[in-house]
mmCIF file of C-alpha atoms in Angstrom:
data_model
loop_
_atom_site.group_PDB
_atom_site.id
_atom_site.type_symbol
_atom_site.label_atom_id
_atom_site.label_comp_id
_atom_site.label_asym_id
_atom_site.label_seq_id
_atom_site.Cartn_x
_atom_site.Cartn_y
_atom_site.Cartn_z
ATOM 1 C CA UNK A 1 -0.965 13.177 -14.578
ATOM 2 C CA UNK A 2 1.781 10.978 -15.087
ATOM 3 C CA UNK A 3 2.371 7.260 -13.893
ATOM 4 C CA UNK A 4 5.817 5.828 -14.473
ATOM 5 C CA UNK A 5 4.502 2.031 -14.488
ATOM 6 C CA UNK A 6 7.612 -1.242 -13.898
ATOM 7 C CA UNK A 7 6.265 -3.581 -16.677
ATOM 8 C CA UNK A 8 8.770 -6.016 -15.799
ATOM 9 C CA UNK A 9 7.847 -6.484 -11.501
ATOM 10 C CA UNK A 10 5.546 -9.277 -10.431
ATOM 11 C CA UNK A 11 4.867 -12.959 -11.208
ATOM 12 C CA UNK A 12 2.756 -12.085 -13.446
ATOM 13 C CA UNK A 13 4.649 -9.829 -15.262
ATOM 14 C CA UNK A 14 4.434 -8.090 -18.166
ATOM 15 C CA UNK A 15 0.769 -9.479 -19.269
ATOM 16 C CA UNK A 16 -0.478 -8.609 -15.975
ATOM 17 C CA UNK A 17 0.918 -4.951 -16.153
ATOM 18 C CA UNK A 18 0.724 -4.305 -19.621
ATOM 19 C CA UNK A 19 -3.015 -5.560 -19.320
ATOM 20 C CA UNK A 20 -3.539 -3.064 -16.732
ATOM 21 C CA UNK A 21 -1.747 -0.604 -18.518
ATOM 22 C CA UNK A 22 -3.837 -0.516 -21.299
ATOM 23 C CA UNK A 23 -7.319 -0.730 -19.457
ATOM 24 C CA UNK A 24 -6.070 2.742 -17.191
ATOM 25 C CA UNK A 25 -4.476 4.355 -20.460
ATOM 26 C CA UNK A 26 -8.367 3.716 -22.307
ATOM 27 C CA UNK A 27 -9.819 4.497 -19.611
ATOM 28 C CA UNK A 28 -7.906 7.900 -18.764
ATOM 29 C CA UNK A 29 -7.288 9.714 -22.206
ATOM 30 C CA UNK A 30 -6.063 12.483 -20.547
ATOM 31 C CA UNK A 31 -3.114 10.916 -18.460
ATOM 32 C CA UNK A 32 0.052 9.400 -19.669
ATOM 33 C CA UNK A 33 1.007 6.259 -18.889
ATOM 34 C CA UNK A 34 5.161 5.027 -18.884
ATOM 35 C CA UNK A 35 5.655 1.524 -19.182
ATOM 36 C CA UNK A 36 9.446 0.626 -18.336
ATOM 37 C CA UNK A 37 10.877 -2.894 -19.639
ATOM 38 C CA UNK A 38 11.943 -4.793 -22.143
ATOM 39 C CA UNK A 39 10.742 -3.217 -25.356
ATOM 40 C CA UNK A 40 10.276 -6.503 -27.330
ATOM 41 C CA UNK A 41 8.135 -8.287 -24.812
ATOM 42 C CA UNK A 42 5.314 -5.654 -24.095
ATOM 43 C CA UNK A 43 5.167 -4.743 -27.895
ATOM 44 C CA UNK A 44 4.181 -8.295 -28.352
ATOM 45 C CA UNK A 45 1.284 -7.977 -25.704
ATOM 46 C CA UNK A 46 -0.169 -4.711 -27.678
ATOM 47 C CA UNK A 47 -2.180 -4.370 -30.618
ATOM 48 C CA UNK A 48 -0.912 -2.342 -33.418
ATOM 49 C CA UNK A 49 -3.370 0.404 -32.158
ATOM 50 C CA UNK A 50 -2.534 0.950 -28.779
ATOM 51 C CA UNK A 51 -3.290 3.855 -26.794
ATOM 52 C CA UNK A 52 -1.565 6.820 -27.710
ATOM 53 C CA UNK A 53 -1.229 8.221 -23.878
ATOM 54 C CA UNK A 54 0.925 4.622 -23.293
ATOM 55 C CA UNK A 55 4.674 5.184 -23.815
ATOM 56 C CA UNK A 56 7.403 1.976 -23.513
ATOM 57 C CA UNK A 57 10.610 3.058 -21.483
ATOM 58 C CA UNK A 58 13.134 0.444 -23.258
ATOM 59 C CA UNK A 59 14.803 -0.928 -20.000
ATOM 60 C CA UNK A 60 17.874 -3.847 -20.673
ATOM 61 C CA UNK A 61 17.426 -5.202 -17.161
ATOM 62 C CA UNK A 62 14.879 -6.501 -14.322
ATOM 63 C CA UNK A 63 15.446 -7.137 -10.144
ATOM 64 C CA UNK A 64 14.174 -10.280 -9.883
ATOM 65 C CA UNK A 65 12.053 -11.158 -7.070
ATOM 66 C CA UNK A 66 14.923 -13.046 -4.616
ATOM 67 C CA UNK A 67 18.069 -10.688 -5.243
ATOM 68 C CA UNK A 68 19.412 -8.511 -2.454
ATOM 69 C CA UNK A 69 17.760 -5.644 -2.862
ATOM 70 C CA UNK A 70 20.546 -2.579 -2.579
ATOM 71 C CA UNK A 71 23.211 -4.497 -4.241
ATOM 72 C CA UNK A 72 20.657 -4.931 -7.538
ATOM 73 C CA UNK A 73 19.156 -1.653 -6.741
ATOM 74 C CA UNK A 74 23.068 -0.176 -7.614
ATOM 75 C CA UNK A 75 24.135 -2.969 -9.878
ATOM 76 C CA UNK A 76 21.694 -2.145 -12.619
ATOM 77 C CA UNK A 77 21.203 0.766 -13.239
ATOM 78 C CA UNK A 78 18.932 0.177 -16.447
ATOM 79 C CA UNK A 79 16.730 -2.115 -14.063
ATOM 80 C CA UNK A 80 13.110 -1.421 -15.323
ATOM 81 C CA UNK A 81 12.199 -0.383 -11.436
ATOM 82 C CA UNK A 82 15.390 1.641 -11.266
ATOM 83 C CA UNK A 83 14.230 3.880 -14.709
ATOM 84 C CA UNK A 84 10.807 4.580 -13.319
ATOM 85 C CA UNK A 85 12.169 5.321 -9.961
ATOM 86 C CA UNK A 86 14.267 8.240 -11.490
ATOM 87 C CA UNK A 87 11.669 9.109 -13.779
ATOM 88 C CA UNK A 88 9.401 9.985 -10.538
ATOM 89 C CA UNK A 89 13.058 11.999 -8.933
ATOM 90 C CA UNK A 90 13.188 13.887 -12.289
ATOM 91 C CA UNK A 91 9.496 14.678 -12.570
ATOM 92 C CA UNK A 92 9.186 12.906 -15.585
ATOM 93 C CA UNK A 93 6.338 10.536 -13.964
ATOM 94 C CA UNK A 94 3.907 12.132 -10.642
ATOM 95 C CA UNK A 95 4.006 8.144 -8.955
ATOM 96 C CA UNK A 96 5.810 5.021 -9.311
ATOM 97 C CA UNK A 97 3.657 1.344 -9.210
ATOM 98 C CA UNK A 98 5.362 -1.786 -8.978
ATOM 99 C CA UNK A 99 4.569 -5.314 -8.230
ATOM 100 C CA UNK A 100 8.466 -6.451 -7.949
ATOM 101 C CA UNK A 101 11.312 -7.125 -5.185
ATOM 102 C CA UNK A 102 9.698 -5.118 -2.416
ATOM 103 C CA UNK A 103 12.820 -4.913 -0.865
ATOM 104 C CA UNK A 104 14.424 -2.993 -3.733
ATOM 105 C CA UNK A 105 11.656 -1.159 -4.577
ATOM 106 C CA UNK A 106 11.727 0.383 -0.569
ATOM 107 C CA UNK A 107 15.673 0.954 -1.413
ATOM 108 C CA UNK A 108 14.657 2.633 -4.991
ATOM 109 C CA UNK A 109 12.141 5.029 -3.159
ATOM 110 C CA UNK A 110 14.489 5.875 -0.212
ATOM 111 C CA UNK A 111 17.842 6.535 -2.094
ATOM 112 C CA UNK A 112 16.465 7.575 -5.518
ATOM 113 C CA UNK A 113 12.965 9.262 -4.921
ATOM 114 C CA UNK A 114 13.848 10.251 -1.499
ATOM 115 C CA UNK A 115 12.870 10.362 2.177
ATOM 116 C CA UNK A 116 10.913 13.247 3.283
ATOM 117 C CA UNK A 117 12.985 15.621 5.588
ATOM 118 C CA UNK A 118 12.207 14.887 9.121
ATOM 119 C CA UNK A 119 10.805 11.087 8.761
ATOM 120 C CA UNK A 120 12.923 9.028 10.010
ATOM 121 C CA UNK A 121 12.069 5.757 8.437
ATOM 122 C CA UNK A 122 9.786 5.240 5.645
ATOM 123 C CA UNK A 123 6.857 2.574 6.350
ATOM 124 C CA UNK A 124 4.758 0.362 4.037
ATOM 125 C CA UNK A 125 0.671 1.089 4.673
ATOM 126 C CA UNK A 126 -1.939 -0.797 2.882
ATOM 127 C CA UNK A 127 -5.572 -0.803 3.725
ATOM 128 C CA UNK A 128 -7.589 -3.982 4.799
ATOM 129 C CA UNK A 129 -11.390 -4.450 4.835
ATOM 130 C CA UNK A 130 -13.523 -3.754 6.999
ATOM 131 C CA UNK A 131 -16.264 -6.475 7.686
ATOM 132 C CA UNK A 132 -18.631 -4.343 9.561
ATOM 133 C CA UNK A 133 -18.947 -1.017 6.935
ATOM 134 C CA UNK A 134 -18.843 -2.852 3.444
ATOM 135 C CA UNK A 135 -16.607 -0.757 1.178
ATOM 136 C CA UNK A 136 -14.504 0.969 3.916
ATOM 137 C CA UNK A 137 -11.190 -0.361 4.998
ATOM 138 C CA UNK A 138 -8.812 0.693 7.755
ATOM 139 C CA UNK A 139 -5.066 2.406 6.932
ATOM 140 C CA UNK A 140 -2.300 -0.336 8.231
ATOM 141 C CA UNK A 141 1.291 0.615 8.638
ATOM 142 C CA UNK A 142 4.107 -0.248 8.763
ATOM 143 C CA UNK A 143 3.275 -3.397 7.265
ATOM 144 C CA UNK A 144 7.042 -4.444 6.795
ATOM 145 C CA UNK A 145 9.543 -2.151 5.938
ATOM 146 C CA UNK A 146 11.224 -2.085 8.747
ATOM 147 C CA UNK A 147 11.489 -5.150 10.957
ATOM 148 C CA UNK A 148 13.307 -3.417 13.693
ATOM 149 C CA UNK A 149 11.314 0.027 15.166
ATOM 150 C CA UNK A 150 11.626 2.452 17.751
ATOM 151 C CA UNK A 151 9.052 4.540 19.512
ATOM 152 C CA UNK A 152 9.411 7.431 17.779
ATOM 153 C CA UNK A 153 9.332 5.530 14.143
ATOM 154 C CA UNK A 154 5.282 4.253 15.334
ATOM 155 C CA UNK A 155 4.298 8.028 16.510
ATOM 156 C CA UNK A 156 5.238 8.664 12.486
ATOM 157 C CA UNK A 157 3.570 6.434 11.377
ATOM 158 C CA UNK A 158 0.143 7.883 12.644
ATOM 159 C CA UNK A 159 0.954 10.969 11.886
ATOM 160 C CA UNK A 160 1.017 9.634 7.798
ATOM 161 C CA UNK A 161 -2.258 7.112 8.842
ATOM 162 C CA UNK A 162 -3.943 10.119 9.839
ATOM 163 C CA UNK A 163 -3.207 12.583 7.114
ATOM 164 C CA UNK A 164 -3.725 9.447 4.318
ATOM 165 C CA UNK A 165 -7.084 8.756 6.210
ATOM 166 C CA UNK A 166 -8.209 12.745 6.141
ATOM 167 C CA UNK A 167 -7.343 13.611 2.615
ATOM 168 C CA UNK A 168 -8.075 10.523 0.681
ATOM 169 C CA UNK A 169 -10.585 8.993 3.064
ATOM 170 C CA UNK A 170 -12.137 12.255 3.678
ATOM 171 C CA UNK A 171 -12.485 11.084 7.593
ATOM 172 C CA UNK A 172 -11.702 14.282 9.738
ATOM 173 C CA UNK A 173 -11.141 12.744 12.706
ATOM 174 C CA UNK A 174 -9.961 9.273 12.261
ATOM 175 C CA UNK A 175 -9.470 6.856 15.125
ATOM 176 C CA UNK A 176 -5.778 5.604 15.661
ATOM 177 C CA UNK A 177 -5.025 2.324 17.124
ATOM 178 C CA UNK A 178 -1.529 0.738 18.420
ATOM 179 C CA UNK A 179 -1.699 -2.949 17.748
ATOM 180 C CA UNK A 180 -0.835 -4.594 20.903
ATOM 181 C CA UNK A 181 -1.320 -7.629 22.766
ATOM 182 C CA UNK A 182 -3.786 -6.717 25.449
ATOM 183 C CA UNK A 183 -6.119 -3.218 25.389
ATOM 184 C CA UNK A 184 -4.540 -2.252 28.851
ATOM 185 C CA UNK A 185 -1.970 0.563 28.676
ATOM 186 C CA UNK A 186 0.642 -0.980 30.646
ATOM 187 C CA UNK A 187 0.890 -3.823 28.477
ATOM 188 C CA UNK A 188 3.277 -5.156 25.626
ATOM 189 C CA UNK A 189 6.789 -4.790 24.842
ATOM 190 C CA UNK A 190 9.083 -2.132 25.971
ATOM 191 C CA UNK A 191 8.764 -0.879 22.147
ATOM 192 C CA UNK A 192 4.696 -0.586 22.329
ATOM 193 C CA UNK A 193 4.548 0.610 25.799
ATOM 194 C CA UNK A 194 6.959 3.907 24.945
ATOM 195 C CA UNK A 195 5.096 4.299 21.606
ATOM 196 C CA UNK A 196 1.615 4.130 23.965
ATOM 197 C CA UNK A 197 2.924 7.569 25.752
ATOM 198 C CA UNK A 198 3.613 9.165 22.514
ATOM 199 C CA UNK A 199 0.556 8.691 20.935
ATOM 200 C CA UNK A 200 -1.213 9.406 24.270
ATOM 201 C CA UNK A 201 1.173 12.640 24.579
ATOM 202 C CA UNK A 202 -0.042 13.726 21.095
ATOM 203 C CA UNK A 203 -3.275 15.874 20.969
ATOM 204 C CA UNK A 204 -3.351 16.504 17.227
ATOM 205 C CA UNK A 205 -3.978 12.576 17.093
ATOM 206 C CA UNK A 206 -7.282 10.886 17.944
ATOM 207 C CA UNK A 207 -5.584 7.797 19.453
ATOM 208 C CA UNK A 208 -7.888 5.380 21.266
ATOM 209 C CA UNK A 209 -5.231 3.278 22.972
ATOM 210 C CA UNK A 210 -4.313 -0.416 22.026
ATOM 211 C CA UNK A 211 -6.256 -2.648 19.573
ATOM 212 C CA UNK A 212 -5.789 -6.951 19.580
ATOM 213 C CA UNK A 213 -5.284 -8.432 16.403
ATOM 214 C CA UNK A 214 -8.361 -10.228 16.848
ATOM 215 C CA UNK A 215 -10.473 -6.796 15.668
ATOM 216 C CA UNK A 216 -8.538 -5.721 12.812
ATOM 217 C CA UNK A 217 -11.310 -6.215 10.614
ATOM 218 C CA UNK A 218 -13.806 -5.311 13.138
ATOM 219 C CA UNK A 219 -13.928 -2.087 13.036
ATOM 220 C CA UNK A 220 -11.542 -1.199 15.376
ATOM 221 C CA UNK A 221 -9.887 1.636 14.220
ATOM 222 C CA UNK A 222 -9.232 3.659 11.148
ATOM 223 C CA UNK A 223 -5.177 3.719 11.473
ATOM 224 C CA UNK A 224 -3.599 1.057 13.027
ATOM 225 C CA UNK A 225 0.172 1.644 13.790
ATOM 226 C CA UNK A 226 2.911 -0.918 14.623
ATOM 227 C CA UNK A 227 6.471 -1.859 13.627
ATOM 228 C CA UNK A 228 7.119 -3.844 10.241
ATOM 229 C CA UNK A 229 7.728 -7.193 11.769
ATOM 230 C CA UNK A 230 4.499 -7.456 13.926
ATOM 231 C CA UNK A 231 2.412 -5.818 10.996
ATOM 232 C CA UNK A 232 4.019 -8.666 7.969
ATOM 233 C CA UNK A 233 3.160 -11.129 10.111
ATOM 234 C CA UNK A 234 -0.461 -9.931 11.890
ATOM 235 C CA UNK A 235 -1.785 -8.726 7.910
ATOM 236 C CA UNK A 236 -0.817 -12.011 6.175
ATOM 237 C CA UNK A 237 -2.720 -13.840 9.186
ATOM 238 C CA UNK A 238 -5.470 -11.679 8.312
ATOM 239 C CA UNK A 239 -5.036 -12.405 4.637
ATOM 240 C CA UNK A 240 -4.950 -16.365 5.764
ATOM 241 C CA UNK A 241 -7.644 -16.705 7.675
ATOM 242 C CA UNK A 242 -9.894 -14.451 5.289
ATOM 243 C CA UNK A 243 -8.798 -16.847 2.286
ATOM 244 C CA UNK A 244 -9.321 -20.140 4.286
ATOM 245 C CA UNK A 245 -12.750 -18.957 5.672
ATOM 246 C CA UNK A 246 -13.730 -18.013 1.756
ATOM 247 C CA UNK A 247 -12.281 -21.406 0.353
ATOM 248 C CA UNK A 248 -13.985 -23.140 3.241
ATOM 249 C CA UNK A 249 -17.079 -21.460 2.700
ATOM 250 C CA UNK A 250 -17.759 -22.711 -0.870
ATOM 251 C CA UNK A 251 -16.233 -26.030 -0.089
ATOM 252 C CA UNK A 252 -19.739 -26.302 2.577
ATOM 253 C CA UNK A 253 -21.755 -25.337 -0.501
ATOM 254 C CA UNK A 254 -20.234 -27.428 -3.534
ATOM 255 C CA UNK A 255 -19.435 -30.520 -1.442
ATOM 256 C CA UNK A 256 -22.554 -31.558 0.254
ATOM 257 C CA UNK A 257 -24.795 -32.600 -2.565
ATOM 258 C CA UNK A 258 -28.315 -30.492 -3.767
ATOM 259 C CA UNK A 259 -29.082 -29.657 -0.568
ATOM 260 C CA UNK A 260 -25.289 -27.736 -0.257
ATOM 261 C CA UNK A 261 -26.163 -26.128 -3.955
ATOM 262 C CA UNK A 262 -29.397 -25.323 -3.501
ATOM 263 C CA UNK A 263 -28.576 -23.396 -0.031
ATOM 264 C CA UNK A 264 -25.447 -21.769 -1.784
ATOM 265 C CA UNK A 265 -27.980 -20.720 -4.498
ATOM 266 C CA UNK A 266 -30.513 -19.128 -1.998
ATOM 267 C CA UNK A 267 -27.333 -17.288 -0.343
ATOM 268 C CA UNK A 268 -25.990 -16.264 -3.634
ATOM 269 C CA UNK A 269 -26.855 -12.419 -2.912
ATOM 270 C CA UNK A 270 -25.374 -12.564 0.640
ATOM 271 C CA UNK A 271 -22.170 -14.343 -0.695
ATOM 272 C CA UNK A 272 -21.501 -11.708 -3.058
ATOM 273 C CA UNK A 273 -21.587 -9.015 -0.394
ATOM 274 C CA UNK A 274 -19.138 -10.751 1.655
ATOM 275 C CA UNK A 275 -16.894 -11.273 -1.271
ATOM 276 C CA UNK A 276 -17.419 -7.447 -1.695
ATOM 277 C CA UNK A 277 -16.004 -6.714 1.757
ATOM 278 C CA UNK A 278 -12.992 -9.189 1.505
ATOM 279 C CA UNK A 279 -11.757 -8.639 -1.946
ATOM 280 C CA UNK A 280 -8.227 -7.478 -1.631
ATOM 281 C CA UNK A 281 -8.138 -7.351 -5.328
ATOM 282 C CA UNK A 282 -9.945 -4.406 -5.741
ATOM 283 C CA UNK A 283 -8.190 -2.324 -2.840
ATOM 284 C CA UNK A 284 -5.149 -1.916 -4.750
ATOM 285 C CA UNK A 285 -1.447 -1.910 -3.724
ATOM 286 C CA UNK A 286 0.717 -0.807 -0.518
ATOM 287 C CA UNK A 287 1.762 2.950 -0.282
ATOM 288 C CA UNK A 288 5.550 3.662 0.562
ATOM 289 C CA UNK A 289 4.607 6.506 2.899
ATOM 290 C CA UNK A 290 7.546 9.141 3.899
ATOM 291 C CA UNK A 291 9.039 9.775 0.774
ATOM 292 C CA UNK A 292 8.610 12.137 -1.461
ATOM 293 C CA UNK A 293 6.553 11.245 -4.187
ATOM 294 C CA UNK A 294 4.261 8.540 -4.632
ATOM 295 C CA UNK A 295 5.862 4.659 -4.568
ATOM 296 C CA UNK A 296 2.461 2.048 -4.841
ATOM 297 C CA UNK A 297 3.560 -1.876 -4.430
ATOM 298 C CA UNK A 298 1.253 -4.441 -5.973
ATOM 299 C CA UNK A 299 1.307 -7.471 -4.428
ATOM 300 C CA UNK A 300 3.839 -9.776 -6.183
ATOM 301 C CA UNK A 301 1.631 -12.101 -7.322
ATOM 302 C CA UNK A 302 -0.669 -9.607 -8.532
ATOM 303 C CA UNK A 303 -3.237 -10.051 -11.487
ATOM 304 C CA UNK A 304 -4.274 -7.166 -14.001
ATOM 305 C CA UNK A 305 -7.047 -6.376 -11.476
ATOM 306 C CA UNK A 306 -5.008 -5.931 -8.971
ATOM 307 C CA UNK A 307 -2.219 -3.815 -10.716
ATOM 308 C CA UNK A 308 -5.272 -1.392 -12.764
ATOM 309 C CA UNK A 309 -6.566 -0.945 -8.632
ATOM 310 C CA UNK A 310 -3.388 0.313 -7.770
ATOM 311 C CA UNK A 311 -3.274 2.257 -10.536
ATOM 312 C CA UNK A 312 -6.329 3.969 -9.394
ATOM 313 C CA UNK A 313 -5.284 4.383 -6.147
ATOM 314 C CA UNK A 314 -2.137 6.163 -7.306
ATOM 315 C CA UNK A 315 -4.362 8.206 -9.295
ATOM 316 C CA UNK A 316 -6.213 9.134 -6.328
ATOM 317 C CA UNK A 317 -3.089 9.614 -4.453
ATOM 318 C CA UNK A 318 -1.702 12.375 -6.764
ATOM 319 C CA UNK A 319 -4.862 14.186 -7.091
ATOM 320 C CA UNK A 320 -5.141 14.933 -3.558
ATOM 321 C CA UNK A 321 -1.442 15.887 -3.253
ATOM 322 C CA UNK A 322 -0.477 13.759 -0.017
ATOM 323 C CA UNK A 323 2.519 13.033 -0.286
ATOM 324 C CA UNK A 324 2.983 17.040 -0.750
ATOM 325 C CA UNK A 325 0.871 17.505 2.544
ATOM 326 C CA UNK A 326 2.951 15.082 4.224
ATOM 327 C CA UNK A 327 6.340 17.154 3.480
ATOM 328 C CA UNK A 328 4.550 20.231 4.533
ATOM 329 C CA UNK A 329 3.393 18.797 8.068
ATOM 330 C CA UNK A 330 6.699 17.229 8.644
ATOM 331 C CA UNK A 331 8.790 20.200 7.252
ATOM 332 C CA UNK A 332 7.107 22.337 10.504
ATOM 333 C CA UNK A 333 7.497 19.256 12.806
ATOM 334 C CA UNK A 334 11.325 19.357 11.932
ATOM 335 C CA UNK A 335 11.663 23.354 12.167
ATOM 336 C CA UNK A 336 10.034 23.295 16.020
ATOM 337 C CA UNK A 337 12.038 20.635 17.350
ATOM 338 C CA UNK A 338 15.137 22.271 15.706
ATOM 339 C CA UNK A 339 14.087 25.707 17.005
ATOM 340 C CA UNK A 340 13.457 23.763 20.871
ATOM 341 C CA UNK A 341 16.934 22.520 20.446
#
């Protein structure tokens, strides 16, 4: 396999990347490993012995994290993000990973790697834990690409959730939730209560009805659709109030003299399970689902931990061939509602 990697994305780029680069090039001999951006920097991040599977991509130019995102995207051409985007479209590189301008990266995977036919808009999904079955998570999307949505975008959506959750997951059957603001059918916006019917309508889909933010990392569900707005907002609660509970947490233990240590010290074994379940680090990045190859997005202010996760995941994500699964499905979708036309 082949990973076309943008050195130059991220706050923490290129140490972060590069650092990840080289841990998934040693650790998989047998893949390749393109590393797009600005020659002079990553050199002076590698040894002189450097993996021979890692190749640099000279790049003269990087989207920085606050420009507007089509206007760079077809601006600079040599952008690092741009390079490894058509590196993927020439099939040069099996998956793109990123932790820059997510905006431009969406805009790089739409217009230069390309929307599947018959999707109409492309959605971010990411997986959050799940605090009930330590090391399983539940599929989230779209978890903002698009901030405005119709029905029809959301019944998409768990189409992708489901075939993500039975291929990679290995979940047959997996449970698919609308977020919503009540459990009832008849509630929420005019937007959720349409979507409601599709899903419902659906019987290739195992929908269960409406899910509260309240149980996202209950258990709830194992694909949880909604439109990019609600999702941004509802996953970096989630991300919040998991980091505040955490910081919180060992505040009660280091703050409250030998009795505080000593009971963090008797709990050490249960704390390190919970950190287990909550670790975002080790999930790995956001999948741009509904093109046509894979697109991962590290969080921006990603870490080499972070980055060599969603390296794995991409890893993962080429081995099973979803995003080829996902053309097929909606390549037949397409041809019957052409052929009902």
């Amino acid at each position: 396999m082949k990973f076309a990697i943008d050195a130059m994305g991220g706050d923490n780029a290129p140490q972060a990347v590069v650092s990840a680069a080289v841990k998934a090039a040693t650790t998989h001999p047998e893949d390749t490993f393109l590393l797009f951006g600005d020659q002079t920097q990553i050199q002076a991040l590698l040894t002189d012995e450097w993996p021979q599977n890692l190749v640099i991509e000279a790049t003269t130019e990087v989207i920085a994290t606050g420009e507007e995102p089509v206007r760079a995207v077809r601006r600079k051409k040599d952008a690092s993000m741009v390079r490894a985007a058509r590196a993927v479209k020439e099939g040069r590189a099996d998956a793109l990973i990123s932790a820059g301008n997510t905006g431009a990266l969406l805009t790089v995977a739409t217009l230069i790697v390309g929307r599947v036919r018959g999707v109409e808009r492309a959605a971010v999904m990411v997986e959050v834990p799940n605090l009930k079955r330590v090391g399983e998570t539940m599929t989230y999307l779209d978890a903002g690409a698009n901030a405005e949505s119709k029905p029809n975008y959301l019944w998409q959506y768990a189409i992708m959730g489901q075939a993500y959750q039975r291929l990679v997951k290995h979940q047959e059957n997996p449970r698919i939730g609308l977020l919503n603001n009540g459990t009832e059918a008849e509630k929420g916006s005019p937007l959720t209560k349409e979507a409601h019917q599709l899903l419902a309508a659906d019987d290739t889909l195992n929908f269960i009805g409406n899910v509260e933010a309240r149980d996202l990392l209950n258990d709830a569900c194992e694909v949880l659709v909604t439109d990019g707005f609600t999702g941004n907002a509802a996953l970096k609660a989630t991300e919040g109030a998991i980091d505040t509970f955490t910081r919180a947490l060992k505040s009660l233990f280091l703050n409250n003299g030998w009795r505080g240590k000593l009971g963090g010290l008797l709990m050490k074994g249960l704390l390190k399970q919970y950190m287990s379940k909550v670790d975002y680090e080790s999930i790995g990045g956001g999948l741009f689902m509904g093109v046509k190859q894979p697109v991962l997005k590290a969080h921006g202010n990603a870490e080499a931990k972070s980055i060599y996760a969603t390296i794995e995941q991409a890893r993962t994500i080429v081995a099973t061939d979803l995003y080829g699964q996902l053309e097929r499905i909606f390549a037949k979708r397409y041809a019957q509602a052409k052929a009902q036309q």
